């Protein structure tokens, strides 16, 4: 098992390449006139990516604005295209047994009789010149992915809630001068996490 994190994803998105991919997808169900209008609007929005540093205004060649309502969709368009072009055939060939991604976090289970970590790393290093993948390997047959801790057993994977070593489980004091919504947010999160994650039956919650 391995996980990948895409380093500095938003600031390395190639805008023109992503717009080309978007145009190809739009043309499947839209005419050229409507597609061109959408692409023109997208280009205008994505190019409004300015930032100020030490009283100077900069406009990066690559990257999209973090926090923009459309940025998440643009990232998905590029990454799903890359997955279809580069990852799909590895899954079909059986080199990768399981692949899933949430935003820029990737979890992979691979067949070590067909490939190695070194081969996978070499492959990811050449997927796209703008994207840098940081790999994390399992330790003691365990690896963390998002909110879960995955333990590799002989015939199955055990799933537990992942807690960092620095976790204190401290929440906002009930008597503090905070809105009740803020105080209850952590408890709703903990309850939803316990109910929604596919935890193993005997795991400690």
Short mmCIF file of C-alpha atoms in Angstrom, two decimals:
data_model
loop_
_atom_site.label_atom_id
_atom_site.label_comp_id
_atom_site.label_asym_id
_atom_site.label_seq_id
_atom_site.Cartn_x
_atom_site.Cartn_y
_atom_site.Cartn_z
CA UNK A 1 0.00 0.00 0.00
CA UNK A 2 1.19 3.51 -0.76
CA UNK A 3 -0.27 7.00 -0.70
CA UNK A 4 0.56 10.03 -2.80
CA UNK A 5 0.12 13.71 -2.20
CA UNK A 6 0.26 16.09 -5.16
CA UNK A 7 2.54 18.93 -4.09
CA UNK A 8 1.26 22.50 -4.52
CA UNK A 9 -1.50 21.32 -6.84
CA UNK A 10 -3.51 24.49 -7.35
CA UNK A 11 -0.55 26.74 -8.13
CA UNK A 12 0.76 24.31 -10.76
CA UNK A 13 -2.39 23.74 -12.81
CA UNK A 14 -1.62 24.52 -16.50
CA UNK A 15 -4.52 26.74 -17.50
CA UNK A 16 -4.34 26.50 -21.30
CA UNK A 17 -3.86 22.74 -21.28
CA UNK A 18 -6.82 22.32 -18.93
CA UNK A 19 -8.96 24.57 -21.12
CA UNK A 20 -8.08 22.41 -24.14
CA UNK A 21 -9.17 19.29 -22.24
CA UNK A 22 -12.35 21.05 -21.13
CA UNK A 23 -13.12 22.05 -24.71
CA UNK A 24 -12.74 18.46 -25.90
CA UNK A 25 -15.16 17.26 -23.25
CA UNK A 26 -17.68 20.03 -23.94
CA UNK A 27 -17.74 19.26 -27.66
CA UNK A 28 -19.07 15.78 -26.91
CA UNK A 29 -22.48 17.17 -25.97
CA UNK A 30 -22.40 20.78 -27.22
CA UNK A 31 -22.00 22.58 -30.52
CA UNK A 32 -18.85 24.55 -31.30
CA UNK A 33 -20.50 27.96 -30.77
CA UNK A 34 -21.70 27.21 -27.25
CA UNK A 35 -18.41 25.50 -26.41
CA UNK A 36 -16.35 28.51 -27.52
CA UNK A 37 -18.50 30.81 -25.38
CA UNK A 38 -17.94 28.66 -22.30
CA UNK A 39 -14.19 28.41 -22.91
CA UNK A 40 -13.93 32.19 -23.38
CA UNK A 41 -15.70 32.76 -20.06
CA UNK A 42 -13.50 30.20 -18.32
CA UNK A 43 -10.30 31.71 -19.71
CA UNK A 44 -11.35 35.17 -18.54
CA UNK A 45 -12.14 33.91 -15.03
CA UNK A 46 -9.02 31.78 -14.64
CA UNK A 47 -6.69 34.51 -15.84
CA UNK A 48 -7.91 36.83 -13.06
CA UNK A 49 -5.32 35.27 -10.78
CA UNK A 50 -3.34 38.11 -9.28
CA UNK A 51 -1.61 38.40 -5.92
CA UNK A 52 0.24 41.11 -4.06
CA UNK A 53 3.61 40.67 -2.36
CA UNK A 54 5.67 43.48 -0.85
CA UNK A 55 3.59 46.12 -2.62
CA UNK A 56 4.06 44.49 -6.03
CA UNK A 57 1.29 42.87 -8.11
CA UNK A 58 2.09 39.51 -9.75
CA UNK A 59 0.30 37.41 -12.33
CA UNK A 60 1.58 33.79 -12.43
CA UNK A 61 1.72 31.96 -15.75
CA UNK A 62 0.37 28.75 -14.24
CA UNK A 63 -1.98 28.02 -11.40
CA UNK A 64 -5.48 28.88 -10.36
CA UNK A 65 -6.74 30.86 -7.39
CA UNK A 66 -7.28 28.82 -4.24
CA UNK A 67 -10.70 29.51 -2.80
CA UNK A 68 -12.33 30.35 -6.11
CA UNK A 69 -15.66 28.49 -6.56
CA UNK A 70 -14.54 27.17 -9.95
CA UNK A 71 -11.03 26.05 -8.98
CA UNK A 72 -12.08 22.65 -7.62
CA UNK A 73 -13.91 21.82 -10.85
CA UNK A 74 -10.93 22.84 -12.99
CA UNK A 75 -8.61 20.66 -10.90
CA UNK A 76 -10.96 17.69 -11.31
CA UNK A 77 -11.10 18.12 -15.09
CA UNK A 78 -7.31 17.91 -15.36
CA UNK A 79 -6.82 15.08 -12.85
CA UNK A 80 -9.62 12.92 -14.25
CA UNK A 81 -8.13 13.36 -17.72
CA UNK A 82 -4.70 12.31 -16.44
CA UNK A 83 -6.23 9.29 -14.69
CA UNK A 84 -7.98 8.20 -17.87
CA UNK A 85 -4.80 8.61 -19.90
CA UNK A 86 -2.22 7.17 -17.50
CA UNK A 87 -3.80 5.24 -14.63
CA UNK A 88 -6.73 3.39 -16.18
CA UNK A 89 -4.60 0.93 -18.15
CA UNK A 90 -2.53 0.08 -15.06
CA UNK A 91 -5.71 -0.91 -13.22
CA UNK A 92 -6.96 -2.92 -16.21
CA UNK A 93 -3.60 -4.72 -16.43
CA UNK A 94 -3.79 -5.62 -12.74
CA UNK A 95 -0.56 -3.84 -11.77
CA UNK A 96 -2.63 -1.66 -9.46
CA UNK A 97 -5.24 -3.59 -7.51
CA UNK A 98 -7.02 -0.55 -6.08
CA UNK A 99 -6.84 3.18 -6.77
CA UNK A 100 -8.78 6.02 -5.24
CA UNK A 101 -8.29 9.77 -4.97
CA UNK A 102 -9.77 12.56 -2.88
CA UNK A 103 -8.70 15.93 -4.27
CA UNK A 104 -4.87 15.71 -4.19
CA UNK A 105 -4.60 12.66 -1.91
CA UNK A 106 -4.22 9.27 -3.59
CA UNK A 107 -4.36 5.75 -2.13
CA UNK A 108 -2.99 2.76 -4.07
CA UNK A 109 -2.90 -0.96 -3.43
CA UNK A 110 -0.51 -2.62 -5.88
CA UNK A 111 0.41 -6.20 -6.79
CA UNK A 112 4.09 -6.64 -5.87
CA UNK A 113 4.34 -9.67 -8.16
CA UNK A 114 3.69 -7.42 -11.16
CA UNK A 115 5.29 -4.12 -10.21
CA UNK A 116 7.38 -2.40 -7.54
CA UNK A 117 7.27 0.87 -5.66
CA UNK A 118 10.26 2.04 -7.68
CA UNK A 119 8.42 1.40 -10.95
CA UNK A 120 5.31 3.21 -9.71
CA UNK A 121 7.38 6.16 -8.52
CA UNK A 122 9.23 6.35 -11.83
CA UNK A 123 5.90 6.28 -13.64
CA UNK A 124 4.35 9.06 -11.55
CA UNK A 125 7.45 11.23 -11.93
CA UNK A 126 6.77 11.37 -15.69
CA UNK A 127 2.98 11.75 -15.69
CA UNK A 128 3.04 15.54 -16.01
CA UNK A 129 5.85 18.07 -15.82
CA UNK A 130 3.80 20.38 -13.57
CA UNK A 131 2.71 17.77 -11.04
CA UNK A 132 5.03 16.50 -8.33
CA UNK A 133 3.94 13.45 -6.35
CA UNK A 134 5.13 12.86 -2.79
CA UNK A 135 5.03 9.17 -1.87
CA UNK A 136 4.39 7.60 1.54
CA UNK A 137 4.93 3.88 2.01
CA UNK A 138 3.24 1.65 4.55
CA UNK A 139 5.02 1.08 7.87
CA UNK A 140 4.48 -2.11 9.88
CA UNK A 141 1.77 -3.03 7.37
CA UNK A 142 -0.11 0.19 8.18
CA UNK A 143 -0.72 3.42 6.31
CA UNK A 144 -2.92 6.47 6.91
CA UNK A 145 -5.17 7.97 4.27
CA UNK A 146 -7.27 11.01 5.13
CA UNK A 147 -9.18 10.11 8.33
CA UNK A 148 -8.51 6.39 8.32
CA UNK A 149 -5.72 4.05 9.36
CA UNK A 150 -5.47 1.02 7.08
CA UNK A 151 -3.83 -2.17 8.34
CA UNK A 152 -2.94 -4.90 5.88
CA UNK A 153 -3.97 -8.39 6.98
CA UNK A 154 -3.41 -11.63 5.11
CA UNK A 155 -6.88 -11.77 3.59
CA UNK A 156 -8.32 -8.29 4.21
CA UNK A 157 -7.71 -4.68 5.17
CA UNK A 158 -8.64 -3.51 8.67
CA UNK A 159 -9.81 0.08 8.92
CA UNK A 160 -9.55 2.28 12.00
CA UNK A 161 -9.83 5.99 12.70
CA UNK A 162 -6.49 7.70 12.18
CA UNK A 163 -5.29 9.99 14.93
CA UNK A 164 -2.06 11.98 14.68
CA UNK A 165 0.42 11.76 17.54
CA UNK A 166 -0.35 15.39 18.35
CA UNK A 167 -4.10 14.79 18.62
CA UNK A 168 -5.51 16.11 21.90
CA UNK A 169 -9.27 15.60 21.32
CA UNK A 170 -9.74 19.06 22.79
CA UNK A 171 -12.87 20.95 21.77
CA UNK A 172 -14.15 24.45 22.43
CA UNK A 173 -15.15 24.87 26.07
CA UNK A 174 -18.92 24.81 26.42
CA UNK A 175 -18.86 27.90 28.65
CA UNK A 176 -16.72 29.93 26.27
CA UNK A 177 -18.10 32.91 24.38
CA UNK A 178 -18.46 31.14 21.03
CA UNK A 179 -21.57 30.52 18.93
CA UNK A 180 -23.24 27.22 19.78
CA UNK A 181 -22.77 26.11 16.15
CA UNK A 182 -19.00 26.34 16.61
CA UNK A 183 -19.10 24.39 19.88
CA UNK A 184 -21.17 21.57 18.43
CA UNK A 185 -19.31 21.30 15.11
CA UNK A 186 -16.56 19.05 16.49
CA UNK A 187 -19.07 16.64 18.05
CA UNK A 188 -21.10 16.41 14.85
CA UNK A 189 -17.86 15.70 12.99
CA UNK A 190 -16.83 12.93 15.41
CA UNK A 191 -20.25 11.28 15.30
CA UNK A 192 -20.48 11.44 11.50
CA UNK A 193 -16.95 10.08 11.17
CA UNK A 194 -17.75 7.13 13.41
CA UNK A 195 -20.99 6.36 11.54
CA UNK A 196 -19.78 6.90 7.98
CA UNK A 197 -16.26 5.47 7.88
CA UNK A 198 -16.11 1.75 6.97
CA UNK A 199 -14.56 0.76 10.31
CA UNK A 200 -13.69 -2.84 11.14
CA UNK A 201 -16.04 -4.40 13.70
CA UNK A 202 -13.45 -4.84 16.47
CA UNK A 203 -11.63 -1.58 15.97
CA UNK A 204 -11.25 0.94 18.76
CA UNK A 205 -13.37 4.01 18.08
#
